[in-house]
């Protein structure tokens, strides 16, 4: 057995930019500006600019970004929010936590993201927001989604927790809908050294509203509490770390892209294996490189024998999670999402992954599925 290959190597990334990260942390500690320090404001400005949006508010994590963005839209009991089940549970949790009901639509079987052809049928008079999810870093078919949403006067909130630096027709995720939620969980393409998140939008009033909710419902003064809010602020240490990383994000995305392209080239034509494809005008952020095969479980075992880590995102579509049962989902509702959950497996992919490792991993996959 050769070396153990992880799904992601955060230490390798740290070593590339160690001096900048260490200096950023030292700066915050030196000034003791732990809460709402200058790095928070600077990061919000820089991240909004990166996305091509007007404004950004940092929050404690990506789940809170979704929860408080939905609250800022006024989502509450009796409302419906349309989204996909082929996502991480947080997307559904944020809807329930606002007292609303998720309405799940299926994904298309090429990009595995919200199928715009199925959107119209899911919209009712109760629909308050639509949340497409840029799963695996692949931007959703936002033009079609925005068109349908606009016809009904419904805002589109991107779940871009996996979408940093993805583009659609040259526009980055974060500027593809009315607003977008990001996670900076450590393993994300732009990851903090703990939990962190953000909401981005061109609508400055909307961002101000999220900021108010996420900081104790504050007005202009600290002890001016206008609405019942909460504490979901972006930590200054995390903001400083994210600022040190942001200037590298495009290069890291290009490096992911190079590795994804190599996998796809080497895995082309393997019997029964479907490699990920990009939709029209889309450039994935390649958060995950996900292949599909009916032999998924035995392939995982084989890769393990060769010291290669894998992950399944996700083994169960969330409409079938017990936690989402009040939404009434049942087996057979979403055939594409349900089929994917039985067949997808993510291979290691990160900017520092040696190209020879991609070759070795692809070789193991080829040899196993051809046998
Ligand atoms: C699609 C999606 N939405 C939301 C989240 C929640 O983000 P966080 O873990 O920062 O709360 C994640 C994180 O894994 C995610 O992948």
mmCIF file of C-alpha atoms and ligand atoms in Angstrom:
data_model
loop_
_atom_site.group_PDB
_atom_site.id
_atom_site.type_symbol
_atom_site.label_atom_id
_atom_site.label_comp_id
_atom_site.label_asym_id
_atom_site.label_seq_id
_atom_site.Cartn_x
_atom_site.Cartn_y
_atom_site.Cartn_z
ATOM 1 C CA UNK A 1 0.000 0.000 0.000
ATOM 2 C CA UNK A 2 1.276 3.451 -0.855
ATOM 3 C CA UNK A 3 0.745 6.747 0.963
ATOM 4 C CA UNK A 4 -2.606 7.685 2.526
ATOM 5 C CA UNK A 5 -4.286 10.284 0.346
ATOM 6 C CA UNK A 6 -6.775 12.499 2.200
ATOM 7 C CA UNK A 7 -9.860 14.170 0.676
ATOM 8 C CA UNK A 8 -8.379 17.538 1.557
ATOM 9 C CA UNK A 9 -5.043 18.582 3.085
ATOM 10 C CA UNK A 10 -5.443 21.763 5.120
ATOM 11 C CA UNK A 11 -1.907 21.518 6.482
ATOM 12 C CA UNK A 12 -0.449 21.600 2.950
ATOM 13 C CA UNK A 13 -2.437 24.776 2.257
ATOM 14 C CA UNK A 14 -1.319 26.366 5.534
ATOM 15 C CA UNK A 15 2.336 25.696 4.732
ATOM 16 C CA UNK A 16 1.993 27.552 1.400
ATOM 17 C CA UNK A 17 0.912 30.760 3.134
ATOM 18 C CA UNK A 18 2.152 30.201 6.674
ATOM 19 C CA UNK A 19 3.802 33.610 7.072
ATOM 20 C CA UNK A 20 0.673 35.501 5.983
ATOM 21 C CA UNK A 21 -1.616 33.449 8.226
ATOM 22 C CA UNK A 22 0.676 33.738 11.232
ATOM 23 C CA UNK A 23 0.998 37.500 10.710
ATOM 24 C CA UNK A 24 -2.782 37.895 10.354
ATOM 25 C CA UNK A 25 -3.453 36.052 13.606
ATOM 26 C CA UNK A 26 -0.685 37.918 15.420
ATOM 27 C CA UNK A 27 -2.146 41.238 14.240
ATOM 28 C CA UNK A 28 -5.562 40.453 15.738
ATOM 29 C CA UNK A 29 -4.099 39.172 18.996
ATOM 30 C CA UNK A 30 -1.783 42.147 19.243
ATOM 31 C CA UNK A 31 -4.662 44.608 18.930
ATOM 32 C CA UNK A 32 -7.093 42.375 20.909
ATOM 33 C CA UNK A 33 -9.805 43.410 18.435
ATOM 34 C CA UNK A 34 -11.489 40.035 18.806
ATOM 35 C CA UNK A 35 -15.067 41.144 18.174
ATOM 36 C CA UNK A 36 -16.040 43.371 15.218
ATOM 37 C CA UNK A 37 -12.403 44.285 14.614
ATOM 38 C CA UNK A 38 -11.200 46.153 11.504
ATOM 39 C CA UNK A 39 -10.439 42.842 9.735
ATOM 40 C CA UNK A 40 -14.171 42.019 9.747
ATOM 41 C CA UNK A 41 -15.138 45.170 7.858
ATOM 42 C CA UNK A 42 -12.168 44.805 5.510
ATOM 43 C CA UNK A 43 -12.990 41.173 4.741
ATOM 44 C CA UNK A 44 -16.638 41.988 4.051
ATOM 45 C CA UNK A 45 -15.559 44.649 1.553
ATOM 46 C CA UNK A 46 -12.976 42.439 -0.102
ATOM 47 C CA UNK A 47 -15.236 39.402 -0.332
ATOM 48 C CA UNK A 48 -18.129 41.421 -1.781
ATOM 49 C CA UNK A 49 -15.725 42.808 -4.401
ATOM 50 C CA UNK A 50 -14.443 39.297 -5.162
ATOM 51 C CA UNK A 51 -17.999 38.102 -5.799
ATOM 52 C CA UNK A 52 -18.841 41.194 -7.833
ATOM 53 C CA UNK A 53 -21.514 42.265 -5.352
ATOM 54 C CA UNK A 54 -22.182 45.530 -3.520
ATOM 55 C CA UNK A 55 -22.289 44.345 0.069
ATOM 56 C CA UNK A 56 -21.446 41.528 2.454
ATOM 57 C CA UNK A 57 -22.059 40.724 6.094
ATOM 58 C CA UNK A 58 -19.925 38.190 7.919
ATOM 59 C CA UNK A 59 -21.729 35.764 10.220
ATOM 60 C CA UNK A 60 -20.778 32.858 12.464
ATOM 61 C CA UNK A 61 -21.235 30.024 9.922
ATOM 62 C CA UNK A 62 -22.963 29.088 6.672
ATOM 63 C CA UNK A 63 -26.025 27.655 8.395
ATOM 64 C CA UNK A 64 -26.621 30.951 10.205
ATOM 65 C CA UNK A 65 -26.124 32.783 6.905
ATOM 66 C CA UNK A 66 -29.079 30.815 5.492
ATOM 67 C CA UNK A 67 -31.203 31.113 8.645
ATOM 68 C CA UNK A 68 -30.820 34.876 8.963
ATOM 69 C CA UNK A 69 -31.038 35.595 5.250
ATOM 70 C CA UNK A 70 -34.393 33.800 5.198
ATOM 71 C CA UNK A 71 -35.460 35.748 8.263
ATOM 72 C CA UNK A 72 -34.493 38.997 6.549
ATOM 73 C CA UNK A 73 -36.854 38.055 3.702
ATOM 74 C CA UNK A 74 -39.586 37.792 6.329
ATOM 75 C CA UNK A 75 -39.946 34.009 5.957
ATOM 76 C CA UNK A 76 -42.094 32.565 8.723
ATOM 77 C CA UNK A 77 -44.854 30.103 9.611
ATOM 78 C CA UNK A 78 -47.202 29.345 6.718
ATOM 79 C CA UNK A 79 -44.556 30.156 4.104
ATOM 80 C CA UNK A 80 -42.874 27.766 1.698
ATOM 81 C CA UNK A 81 -39.297 27.864 0.459
ATOM 82 C CA UNK A 82 -38.412 25.917 -2.676
ATOM 83 C CA UNK A 83 -35.053 24.144 -2.705
ATOM 84 C CA UNK A 84 -33.383 20.833 -3.565
ATOM 85 C CA UNK A 85 -33.000 17.678 -1.499
ATOM 86 C CA UNK A 86 -29.616 16.948 -3.071
ATOM 87 C CA UNK A 87 -27.807 19.137 -0.549
ATOM 88 C CA UNK A 88 -26.406 19.268 2.962
ATOM 89 C CA UNK A 89 -29.042 19.233 5.716
ATOM 90 C CA UNK A 90 -28.364 22.897 6.635
ATOM 91 C CA UNK A 91 -30.328 24.129 3.612
ATOM 92 C CA UNK A 92 -33.476 22.423 4.924
ATOM 93 C CA UNK A 93 -32.775 23.263 8.566
ATOM 94 C CA UNK A 94 -32.666 26.983 7.816
ATOM 95 C CA UNK A 95 -36.169 26.794 6.340
ATOM 96 C CA UNK A 96 -37.650 24.842 9.260
ATOM 97 C CA UNK A 97 -35.904 27.040 11.820
ATOM 98 C CA UNK A 98 -37.835 30.000 10.421
ATOM 99 C CA UNK A 99 -41.076 28.062 10.873
ATOM 100 C CA UNK A 100 -41.542 27.607 7.127
ATOM 101 C CA UNK A 101 -41.886 24.452 5.027
ATOM 102 C CA UNK A 102 -39.312 23.304 2.485
ATOM 103 C CA UNK A 103 -40.662 22.236 -0.895
ATOM 104 C CA UNK A 104 -38.098 20.013 -2.560
ATOM 105 C CA UNK A 105 -37.599 19.814 -6.309
ATOM 106 C CA UNK A 106 -35.414 17.347 -8.149
ATOM 107 C CA UNK A 107 -32.026 18.084 -9.704
ATOM 108 C CA UNK A 108 -31.011 17.616 -13.329
ATOM 109 C CA UNK A 109 -28.979 14.527 -14.047
ATOM 110 C CA UNK A 110 -26.002 16.294 -15.640
ATOM 111 C CA UNK A 111 -25.055 19.003 -13.130
ATOM 112 C CA UNK A 112 -26.911 17.507 -10.126
ATOM 113 C CA UNK A 113 -28.253 20.983 -9.297
ATOM 114 C CA UNK A 114 -31.826 22.368 -9.247
ATOM 115 C CA UNK A 115 -33.636 21.406 -12.446
ATOM 116 C CA UNK A 116 -35.298 24.602 -13.716
ATOM 117 C CA UNK A 117 -37.784 22.500 -15.694
ATOM 118 C CA UNK A 118 -39.235 21.267 -12.416
ATOM 119 C CA UNK A 119 -39.297 24.629 -10.659
ATOM 120 C CA UNK A 120 -42.544 26.142 -11.914
ATOM 121 C CA UNK A 121 -44.631 23.215 -10.652
ATOM 122 C CA UNK A 122 -43.229 23.633 -7.133
ATOM 123 C CA UNK A 123 -44.177 27.308 -6.799
ATOM 124 C CA UNK A 124 -47.386 28.180 -4.958
ATOM 125 C CA UNK A 125 -48.892 31.339 -3.508
ATOM 126 C CA UNK A 126 -47.039 30.528 -0.299
ATOM 127 C CA UNK A 127 -43.574 30.433 -1.901
ATOM 128 C CA UNK A 128 -41.460 33.140 -0.308
ATOM 129 C CA UNK A 129 -37.903 32.338 -1.479
ATOM 130 C CA UNK A 130 -36.160 29.938 -3.885
ATOM 131 C CA UNK A 131 -32.802 28.464 -2.801
ATOM 132 C CA UNK A 132 -30.740 26.840 -5.555
ATOM 133 C CA UNK A 133 -27.601 25.103 -4.238
ATOM 134 C CA UNK A 134 -24.309 25.279 -6.142
ATOM 135 C CA UNK A 135 -23.523 21.694 -5.202
ATOM 136 C CA UNK A 136 -19.926 20.494 -5.523
ATOM 137 C CA UNK A 137 -19.091 24.052 -6.659
ATOM 138 C CA UNK A 138 -21.142 23.799 -9.855
ATOM 139 C CA UNK A 139 -23.218 26.952 -10.440
ATOM 140 C CA UNK A 140 -26.933 26.267 -10.903
ATOM 141 C CA UNK A 141 -28.782 27.167 -14.116
ATOM 142 C CA UNK A 142 -29.383 30.615 -12.656
ATOM 143 C CA UNK A 143 -30.661 32.344 -15.782
ATOM 144 C CA UNK A 144 -33.624 29.997 -16.104
ATOM 145 C CA UNK A 145 -34.175 29.949 -12.331
ATOM 146 C CA UNK A 146 -34.072 33.761 -12.085
ATOM 147 C CA UNK A 147 -36.470 34.084 -15.030
ATOM 148 C CA UNK A 148 -39.076 31.820 -13.416
ATOM 149 C CA UNK A 149 -38.598 33.436 -10.000
ATOM 150 C CA UNK A 150 -38.921 36.955 -11.436
ATOM 151 C CA UNK A 151 -42.173 36.023 -13.175
ATOM 152 C CA UNK A 152 -43.571 35.227 -9.714
ATOM 153 C CA UNK A 153 -41.814 38.091 -7.901
ATOM 154 C CA UNK A 154 -39.883 35.674 -5.666
ATOM 155 C CA UNK A 155 -36.281 36.374 -4.569
ATOM 156 C CA UNK A 156 -33.572 33.810 -5.327
ATOM 157 C CA UNK A 157 -31.090 33.078 -2.537
ATOM 158 C CA UNK A 158 -27.995 31.160 -3.675
ATOM 159 C CA UNK A 159 -26.749 28.506 -1.275
ATOM 160 C CA UNK A 160 -23.140 29.070 -2.246
ATOM 161 C CA UNK A 161 -21.606 27.204 0.694
ATOM 162 C CA UNK A 162 -19.708 25.125 -1.891
ATOM 163 C CA UNK A 163 -19.623 27.715 -4.660
ATOM 164 C CA UNK A 164 -16.835 30.224 -3.923
ATOM 165 C CA UNK A 165 -15.308 31.413 -7.223
ATOM 166 C CA UNK A 166 -17.665 29.377 -9.426
ATOM 167 C CA UNK A 167 -18.764 31.374 -12.473
ATOM 168 C CA UNK A 168 -21.714 31.393 -14.820
ATOM 169 C CA UNK A 169 -21.197 33.279 -18.079
ATOM 170 C CA UNK A 170 -18.261 35.043 -16.429
ATOM 171 C CA UNK A 171 -20.170 36.161 -13.313
ATOM 172 C CA UNK A 172 -19.141 34.780 -9.950
ATOM 173 C CA UNK A 173 -21.378 32.949 -7.498
ATOM 174 C CA UNK A 174 -22.586 35.480 -4.963
ATOM 175 C CA UNK A 175 -23.787 37.812 -7.710
ATOM 176 C CA UNK A 176 -26.049 35.347 -9.519
ATOM 177 C CA UNK A 177 -29.262 35.786 -7.528
ATOM 178 C CA UNK A 178 -30.769 38.368 -5.181
ATOM 179 C CA UNK A 179 -28.427 37.291 -2.382
ATOM 180 C CA UNK A 180 -26.044 34.436 -1.581
ATOM 181 C CA UNK A 181 -24.988 32.526 1.516
ATOM 182 C CA UNK A 182 -21.434 31.270 1.969
ATOM 183 C CA UNK A 183 -19.829 28.880 4.421
ATOM 184 C CA UNK A 184 -16.157 29.216 5.342
ATOM 185 C CA UNK A 185 -16.044 25.855 7.116
ATOM 186 C CA UNK A 186 -12.340 24.848 7.078
ATOM 187 C CA UNK A 187 -12.661 22.351 4.216
ATOM 188 C CA UNK A 188 -14.482 24.750 1.891
ATOM 189 C CA UNK A 189 -12.637 26.289 -1.071
ATOM 190 C CA UNK A 190 -12.247 29.419 1.044
ATOM 191 C CA UNK A 191 -12.031 28.035 4.551
ATOM 192 C CA UNK A 192 -11.502 29.634 7.941
ATOM 193 C CA UNK A 193 -9.722 28.008 10.897
ATOM 194 C CA UNK A 194 -13.030 27.359 12.585
ATOM 195 C CA UNK A 195 -16.633 28.184 11.697
ATOM 196 C CA UNK A 196 -17.477 31.273 9.654
ATOM 197 C CA UNK A 197 -19.973 32.379 7.018
ATOM 198 C CA UNK A 198 -21.297 35.356 5.076
ATOM 199 C CA UNK A 199 -24.253 36.744 3.168
ATOM 200 C CA UNK A 200 -23.553 38.706 -0.010
ATOM 201 C CA UNK A 201 -25.933 40.827 -2.092
ATOM 202 C CA UNK A 202 -26.243 43.901 -4.270
ATOM 203 C CA UNK A 203 -29.115 44.914 -2.011
ATOM 204 C CA UNK A 204 -27.458 46.971 0.732
ATOM 205 C CA UNK A 205 -30.666 47.300 2.736
ATOM 206 C CA UNK A 206 -31.051 43.540 2.780
ATOM 207 C CA UNK A 207 -27.481 43.110 4.033
ATOM 208 C CA UNK A 208 -28.099 45.750 6.705
ATOM 209 C CA UNK A 209 -31.137 43.776 7.824
ATOM 210 C CA UNK A 210 -29.120 40.536 8.101
ATOM 211 C CA UNK A 211 -26.431 42.437 10.001
ATOM 212 C CA UNK A 212 -29.032 43.760 12.410
ATOM 213 C CA UNK A 213 -30.436 40.268 13.050
ATOM 214 C CA UNK A 214 -26.961 38.764 13.471
ATOM 215 C CA UNK A 215 -25.883 41.403 15.986
ATOM 216 C CA UNK A 216 -28.636 41.500 18.611
ATOM 217 C CA UNK A 217 -31.120 43.456 16.532
ATOM 218 C CA UNK A 218 -28.997 46.542 16.960
ATOM 219 C CA UNK A 219 -29.664 50.035 15.779
ATOM 220 C CA UNK A 220 -26.993 52.703 15.548
ATOM 221 C CA UNK A 221 -25.896 52.316 19.164
ATOM 222 C CA UNK A 222 -24.735 49.149 20.886
ATOM 223 C CA UNK A 223 -27.586 49.193 23.408
ATOM 224 C CA UNK A 224 -30.236 50.174 20.912
ATOM 225 C CA UNK A 225 -31.985 46.843 20.270
ATOM 226 C CA UNK A 226 -34.662 47.425 17.680
ATOM 227 C CA UNK A 227 -35.705 43.849 16.890
ATOM 228 C CA UNK A 228 -35.067 40.495 18.570
ATOM 229 C CA UNK A 229 -31.785 39.424 17.027
ATOM 230 C CA UNK A 230 -29.028 37.078 18.045
ATOM 231 C CA UNK A 231 -25.255 36.759 18.245
ATOM 232 C CA UNK A 232 -23.979 35.407 14.944
ATOM 233 C CA UNK A 233 -21.004 37.634 14.209
ATOM 234 C CA UNK A 234 -17.974 36.728 12.152
ATOM 235 C CA UNK A 235 -15.024 36.282 14.510
ATOM 236 C CA UNK A 236 -12.182 38.752 13.841
ATOM 237 C CA UNK A 237 -9.495 36.039 13.901
ATOM 238 C CA UNK A 238 -11.413 34.157 11.217
ATOM 239 C CA UNK A 239 -11.868 37.333 9.179
ATOM 240 C CA UNK A 240 -8.109 37.974 9.305
ATOM 241 C CA UNK A 241 -7.372 34.404 8.177
ATOM 242 C CA UNK A 242 -9.912 34.661 5.372
ATOM 243 C CA UNK A 243 -8.330 37.936 4.238
ATOM 244 C CA UNK A 244 -4.939 36.237 4.036
ATOM 245 C CA UNK A 245 -6.429 33.454 1.912
ATOM 246 C CA UNK A 246 -8.756 35.420 -0.386
ATOM 247 C CA UNK A 247 -6.031 36.754 -2.740
ATOM 248 C CA UNK A 248 -5.121 33.105 -3.527
ATOM 249 C CA UNK A 249 -8.644 31.832 -4.111
ATOM 250 C CA UNK A 250 -8.706 32.209 -7.894
ATOM 251 C CA UNK A 251 -5.341 30.484 -8.284
ATOM 252 C CA UNK A 252 -6.436 27.665 -5.989
ATOM 253 C CA UNK A 253 -9.624 27.315 -8.032
ATOM 254 C CA UNK A 254 -7.544 27.086 -11.222
ATOM 255 C CA UNK A 255 -5.427 24.390 -9.596
ATOM 256 C CA UNK A 256 -8.569 22.449 -8.648
ATOM 257 C CA UNK A 257 -9.752 22.845 -12.227
ATOM 258 C CA UNK A 258 -6.507 21.431 -13.598
ATOM 259 C CA UNK A 259 -6.815 18.365 -11.359
ATOM 260 C CA UNK A 260 -10.497 17.883 -12.211
ATOM 261 C CA UNK A 261 -9.685 18.057 -15.935
ATOM 262 C CA UNK A 262 -6.938 15.475 -15.503
ATOM 263 C CA UNK A 263 -9.291 13.108 -13.639
ATOM 264 C CA UNK A 264 -11.915 13.513 -16.380
ATOM 265 C CA UNK A 265 -9.367 12.849 -19.116
ATOM 266 C CA UNK A 266 -7.995 9.752 -17.417
ATOM 267 C CA UNK A 267 -11.439 8.404 -16.470
ATOM 268 C CA UNK A 268 -13.012 8.983 -19.851
ATOM 269 C CA UNK A 269 -14.628 5.856 -21.264
ATOM 270 C CA UNK A 270 -14.426 3.750 -18.096
ATOM 271 C CA UNK A 271 -17.408 1.360 -18.322
ATOM 272 C CA UNK A 272 -20.314 2.341 -16.081
ATOM 273 C CA UNK A 273 -18.561 5.431 -14.714
ATOM 274 C CA UNK A 274 -20.019 8.909 -15.162
ATOM 275 C CA UNK A 275 -17.589 11.786 -14.667
ATOM 276 C CA UNK A 276 -18.810 15.291 -13.696
ATOM 277 C CA UNK A 277 -19.748 17.657 -16.535
ATOM 278 C CA UNK A 278 -20.200 21.430 -16.597
ATOM 279 C CA UNK A 279 -23.455 22.985 -17.841
ATOM 280 C CA UNK A 280 -23.607 25.701 -20.535
ATOM 281 C CA UNK A 281 -21.628 28.813 -19.550
ATOM 282 C CA UNK A 282 -20.674 27.235 -16.204
ATOM 283 C CA UNK A 283 -17.244 27.006 -14.659
ATOM 284 C CA UNK A 284 -17.370 24.888 -11.546
ATOM 285 C CA UNK A 285 -15.366 25.848 -8.477
ATOM 286 C CA UNK A 286 -14.622 22.099 -8.211
ATOM 287 C CA UNK A 287 -15.253 21.993 -4.490
ATOM 288 C CA UNK A 288 -15.701 18.261 -4.993
ATOM 289 C CA UNK A 289 -14.894 15.912 -7.856
ATOM 290 C CA UNK A 290 -17.804 13.500 -7.814
ATOM 291 C CA UNK A 291 -18.156 10.452 -10.010
ATOM 292 C CA UNK A 292 -21.137 8.164 -10.348
ATOM 293 C CA UNK A 293 -21.181 4.382 -10.626
ATOM 294 C CA UNK A 294 -23.556 1.565 -9.625
ATOM 295 C CA UNK A 295 -20.447 -0.104 -8.113
ATOM 296 C CA UNK A 296 -19.934 2.838 -5.734
ATOM 297 C CA UNK A 297 -19.648 0.880 -2.484
ATOM 298 C CA UNK A 298 -17.164 -1.697 -3.797
ATOM 299 C CA UNK A 299 -15.159 1.097 -5.479
ATOM 300 C CA UNK A 300 -14.873 2.873 -2.116
ATOM 301 C CA UNK A 301 -13.526 -0.364 -0.578
ATOM 302 C CA UNK A 302 -11.021 -0.791 -3.391
ATOM 303 C CA UNK A 303 -9.782 2.799 -3.067
ATOM 304 C CA UNK A 304 -9.458 2.335 0.674
ATOM 305 C CA UNK A 305 -7.217 -0.698 0.093
ATOM 306 C CA UNK A 306 -4.972 1.581 -1.938
ATOM 307 C CA UNK A 307 -4.849 4.209 0.827
ATOM 308 C CA UNK A 308 -7.201 6.595 -0.974
ATOM 309 C CA UNK A 309 -9.860 8.451 1.023
ATOM 310 C CA UNK A 310 -13.305 9.113 -0.437
ATOM 311 C CA UNK A 311 -16.525 10.774 0.713
ATOM 312 C CA UNK A 312 -20.187 10.397 -0.182
ATOM 313 C CA UNK A 313 -22.017 13.701 -0.601
ATOM 314 C CA UNK A 314 -24.703 12.730 0.203
ATOM 315 C CA UNK A 315 -25.818 9.216 1.148
ATOM 316 C CA UNK A 316 -29.432 10.324 1.663
ATOM 317 C CA UNK A 317 -31.282 13.186 -0.030
ATOM 318 C CA UNK A 318 -32.585 15.425 2.698
ATOM 319 C CA UNK A 319 -36.308 14.991 1.892
ATOM 320 C CA UNK A 320 -35.798 11.454 3.284
ATOM 321 C CA UNK A 321 -34.017 12.561 6.461
ATOM 322 C CA UNK A 322 -36.162 11.987 9.580
ATOM 323 C CA UNK A 323 -35.564 15.619 10.557
ATOM 324 C CA UNK A 324 -37.325 16.769 7.385
ATOM 325 C CA UNK A 325 -40.299 14.396 7.798
ATOM 326 C CA UNK A 326 -42.779 17.222 8.555
ATOM 327 C CA UNK A 327 -42.266 18.338 4.939
ATOM 328 C CA UNK A 328 -43.891 15.048 3.901
ATOM 329 C CA UNK A 329 -41.155 13.709 1.583
ATOM 330 C CA UNK A 330 -41.262 10.048 0.593
ATOM 331 C CA UNK A 331 -39.238 7.572 -1.433
ATOM 332 C CA UNK A 332 -39.894 8.025 -5.135
ATOM 333 C CA UNK A 333 -40.622 11.783 -4.938
ATOM 334 C CA UNK A 334 -37.256 12.802 -6.405
ATOM 335 C CA UNK A 335 -35.906 9.994 -8.602
ATOM 336 C CA UNK A 336 -32.727 11.775 -9.773
ATOM 337 C CA UNK A 337 -31.666 12.851 -6.266
ATOM 338 C CA UNK A 338 -32.483 9.420 -4.844
ATOM 339 C CA UNK A 339 -30.535 7.653 -7.617
ATOM 340 C CA UNK A 340 -27.512 9.900 -7.076
ATOM 341 C CA UNK A 341 -27.428 9.151 -3.351
ATOM 342 C CA UNK A 342 -26.842 5.458 -4.152
ATOM 343 C CA UNK A 343 -24.154 6.011 -6.765
ATOM 344 C CA UNK A 344 -22.046 9.109 -6.113
ATOM 345 C CA UNK A 345 -18.580 9.138 -4.611
ATOM 346 C CA UNK A 346 -16.161 12.056 -4.293
ATOM 347 C CA UNK A 347 -12.483 11.500 -5.053
ATOM 348 C CA UNK A 348 -9.688 13.486 -3.356
ATOM 349 C CA UNK A 349 -9.382 16.984 -4.829
ATOM 350 C CA UNK A 350 -7.526 19.982 -3.454
ATOM 351 C CA UNK A 351 -5.125 22.493 -4.994
ATOM 352 C CA UNK A 352 -2.012 20.875 -3.528
ATOM 353 C CA UNK A 353 -2.945 17.324 -4.596
ATOM 354 C CA UNK A 354 0.048 16.154 -6.679
ATOM 355 C CA UNK A 355 -0.871 15.468 -10.308
ATOM 356 C CA UNK A 356 0.841 12.074 -9.976
ATOM 357 C CA UNK A 357 -1.645 11.255 -7.214
ATOM 358 C CA UNK A 358 -4.532 12.103 -9.545
ATOM 359 C CA UNK A 359 -2.947 9.706 -12.051
ATOM 360 C CA UNK A 360 -2.558 6.988 -9.439
ATOM 361 C CA UNK A 361 -6.137 7.363 -8.155
ATOM 362 C CA UNK A 362 -7.564 7.376 -11.677
ATOM 363 C CA UNK A 363 -5.480 4.271 -12.405
ATOM 364 C CA UNK A 364 -6.983 2.415 -9.435
ATOM 365 C CA UNK A 365 -10.526 3.410 -10.498
ATOM 366 C CA UNK A 366 -9.903 2.344 -14.105
ATOM 367 C CA UNK A 367 -8.354 -0.983 -13.186
ATOM 368 C CA UNK A 368 -11.177 -1.804 -10.759
ATOM 369 C CA UNK A 369 -14.100 -0.898 -13.004
ATOM 370 C CA UNK A 370 -12.599 -2.544 -16.063
ATOM 371 C CA UNK A 371 -12.027 -5.800 -14.208
HETATM 372 C C1 LIG B 1 -24.673 23.213 0.664
HETATM 373 C C2 LIG B 1 -24.379 23.653 2.059
HETATM 374 N N1 LIG B 1 -25.189 24.529 2.681
HETATM 375 C C3 LIG B 1 -24.955 24.976 3.916
HETATM 376 C C4 LIG B 1 -23.856 24.552 4.632
HETATM 377 C C5 LIG B 1 -23.670 25.012 6.050
HETATM 378 O O1 LIG B 1 -22.476 25.671 6.293
HETATM 379 P P1 LIG B 1 -21.774 25.644 7.750
HETATM 380 O O2 LIG B 1 -21.196 24.273 7.933
HETATM 381 O O3 LIG B 1 -20.731 26.698 7.668
HETATM 382 O O4 LIG B 1 -22.813 25.954 8.749
HETATM 383 C C6 LIG B 1 -22.953 23.676 4.031
HETATM 384 C C7 LIG B 1 -21.755 23.233 4.778
HETATM 385 O O5 LIG B 1 -21.316 22.142 4.753
HETATM 386 C C8 LIG B 1 -23.224 23.195 2.720
HETATM 387 O O6 LIG B 1 -22.394 22.343 2.116
#
